[in-house]
Amino acid sequence: AVSQPRPSGKPKLDQLAAQDGLYTLVVRGIEQGAPVERVERIAVFGEFIDPYTQWEAFLALAEQPELEVLVSNTTEAGLTYQFTESSLDKPAISYPAKVAALLYRRFVAFNGDPDKGLLLLPCELIEGNGDELKRCVLQHSADWELPEPFVAWVSEHNRFLNSLVDRIVTGYPGEEAEQWRERLGYE
């Protein structure tokens, strides 16, 4: 499942859904001292959720027993604490508030089962990104006066990893779009 971080992201989410979740990645760089350029077709998304109009569907992801990993790439600006009124029943604007609400739904749905904690893998380019996400989630938990067993479950049974990306994926190659359409045979 894929969700959008900001209310203004709906056109991209709709575009991704219209192409059945498929997108093309062009990898360019140096591997083992030699230049490379290869095309990869990515097919990992099957569900597209706009949390601003589908908040309940977004939170319902937490109730899926097979859910194990939550990956984010909201940019550095998206991984910051912003005071938010309780967002358990209405869409949260900030990413950390969305995560707090999602984790709380999961905690409730599985009665605090230690095995239902998630691995959270933030890819935002800030030092200690997992630590920062956890700090923000715990701050929202305190702001919303969520029960102490939930706070303990977040801390003890969810893994907030600090990560760094191994490459930067640039945006859509507007100037080269026509050449790529010809080369690939699709838009």
XYZ file of C-alpha atoms in Angstrom:
187
model
C 0.000 0.000 0.000
C 1.178 3.523 -0.694
C -0.038 6.741 0.823
C 0.757 10.376 0.228
C 2.448 12.551 2.829
C 0.797 15.873 2.000
C -2.694 16.900 0.891
C -1.206 18.278 -2.323
C 0.119 14.850 -3.333
C -3.178 13.426 -4.629
C -2.417 13.935 -8.351
C 0.714 11.760 -8.059
C -1.179 9.099 -6.102
C -3.918 9.091 -8.759
C -1.312 8.886 -11.507
C 0.381 5.924 -9.832
C -2.983 4.171 -9.391
C -3.853 4.804 -13.058
C -0.691 2.937 -14.082
C -1.574 -0.031 -11.856
C 1.126 0.937 -9.379
C 3.880 0.445 -11.950
C 6.651 2.921 -12.463
C 10.012 2.943 -14.193
C 13.317 3.592 -12.497
C 16.389 4.421 -14.543
C 19.558 3.589 -12.626
C 22.585 5.588 -13.705
C 25.946 5.669 -12.052
C 29.144 3.782 -11.529
C 29.290 0.143 -10.459
C 32.626 -1.588 -9.937
C 34.348 1.305 -11.695
C 32.241 1.180 -14.852
C 29.362 3.425 -15.898
C 25.921 1.791 -15.851
C 22.471 2.716 -17.066
C 19.681 0.216 -16.644
C 15.911 0.309 -16.556
C 13.924 -1.316 -13.774
C 10.144 -1.618 -13.754
C 8.900 -1.383 -10.194
C 5.692 -3.211 -9.266
C 5.266 -3.119 -5.511
C 2.076 -1.122 -4.967
C -1.380 -2.645 -5.035
C -3.353 -0.255 -2.858
C -3.442 3.543 -3.040
C -4.762 5.478 -0.059
C -5.288 9.193 0.280
C -5.255 9.629 4.063
C -6.939 13.031 3.783
C -10.091 11.592 2.195
C -9.712 7.938 3.250
C -8.551 8.239 6.865
C -10.404 5.123 7.998
C -8.905 3.073 5.151
C -5.467 4.380 6.084
C -5.911 3.359 9.733
C -7.378 -0.006 8.695
C -3.960 -0.908 7.276
C -2.896 -1.311 10.914
C -5.344 -4.180 11.323
C -3.710 -6.284 8.617
C -1.852 -9.066 10.461
C 0.681 -9.442 7.635
C 1.822 -5.819 7.934
C 5.441 -5.806 9.117
C 7.264 -2.814 7.640
C 6.477 0.876 7.302
C 8.804 2.786 4.949
C 8.711 6.543 4.618
C 10.285 9.168 2.436
C 8.478 12.370 3.299
C 11.631 14.515 2.961
C 13.374 16.109 5.904
C 10.524 18.604 6.300
C 8.056 15.751 6.755
C 9.901 14.183 9.669
C 9.324 16.904 12.216
C 7.125 17.256 15.255
C 4.121 19.541 14.851
C 1.630 19.776 17.670
C -1.562 18.096 16.495
C -4.888 17.736 18.211
C -5.749 14.064 18.633
C -5.860 12.457 15.200
C -7.354 9.129 16.130
C -10.604 9.948 14.330
C -9.588 12.597 11.793
C -6.710 12.894 9.319
C -3.401 14.038 10.703
C -1.338 16.443 8.646
C 2.146 15.478 9.843
C 3.701 12.127 9.047
C 4.695 11.365 12.668
C 1.112 12.033 13.815
C -0.160 9.647 11.127
C 2.266 7.004 12.406
C 1.164 7.538 16.016
C -2.489 7.067 15.032
C -1.679 4.011 12.899
C 0.351 2.388 15.670
C -2.374 3.063 18.211
C -4.951 1.400 15.940
C -2.607 -1.592 15.603
C -2.048 -1.769 19.356
C -5.810 -1.816 19.978
C -6.586 -4.234 17.127
C -4.093 -6.817 18.382
C -4.497 -6.178 22.122
C -0.896 -5.021 22.480
C 0.531 -8.260 21.047
C 4.341 -7.870 21.198
C 4.648 -9.771 17.894
C 2.550 -7.177 16.058
C 5.017 -4.332 16.420
C 6.366 -2.907 13.176
C 9.755 -2.229 11.689
C 9.769 1.473 10.795
C 12.282 2.446 8.147
C 12.418 6.193 7.567
C 14.439 7.255 4.527
C 14.370 10.987 5.217
C 17.807 12.544 4.933
C 18.345 13.562 8.543
C 20.754 12.126 11.050
C 19.089 9.697 13.440
C 15.876 9.598 11.398
C 14.489 6.557 13.240
C 15.231 8.107 16.615
C 13.511 11.323 15.506
C 10.424 9.499 14.242
C 10.156 7.582 17.507
C 10.572 10.785 19.522
C 7.774 12.455 17.551
C 5.442 9.443 17.859
C 6.004 9.332 21.619
C 5.389 13.089 21.867
C 2.064 12.715 20.047
C 1.220 9.812 22.357
C 1.806 12.072 25.352
C -0.115 14.966 23.774
C -3.094 12.706 23.107
C -2.841 11.116 26.570
C -2.677 7.611 25.140
C -2.398 4.828 27.723
C 0.965 3.885 29.188
C 0.757 0.258 27.927
C 0.614 1.663 24.385
C 3.636 3.895 25.000
C 5.547 0.882 26.354
C 4.480 -1.212 23.334
C 5.728 1.475 20.942
C 9.071 1.636 22.724
C 9.596 -2.063 23.311
C 8.000 -3.833 20.358
C 8.451 -1.501 17.392
C 11.836 -1.003 15.758
C 12.583 2.529 14.590
C 15.682 2.140 12.436
C 18.141 4.889 11.638
C 18.926 4.631 7.960
C 20.716 6.273 5.107
C 19.854 5.863 1.457
C 22.442 4.333 -0.837
C 21.390 6.409 -3.819
C 19.391 9.462 -4.690
C 16.482 9.064 -7.072
C 15.984 12.226 -9.046
C 12.596 13.335 -10.287
C 10.890 12.884 -13.605
C 13.307 13.608 -16.478
C 11.180 16.231 -18.216
C 13.815 17.255 -20.764
C 14.451 13.626 -21.733
C 10.855 12.387 -21.572
C 10.327 12.031 -25.322
C 13.584 10.095 -25.795
C 12.617 7.751 -22.943
C 9.112 7.218 -24.371
C 10.667 6.201 -27.692
C 13.275 3.983 -26.068
C 10.851 2.229 -23.680
C 7.847 2.082 -25.962
C 5.462 3.523 -23.358
C 4.775 6.763 -21.545
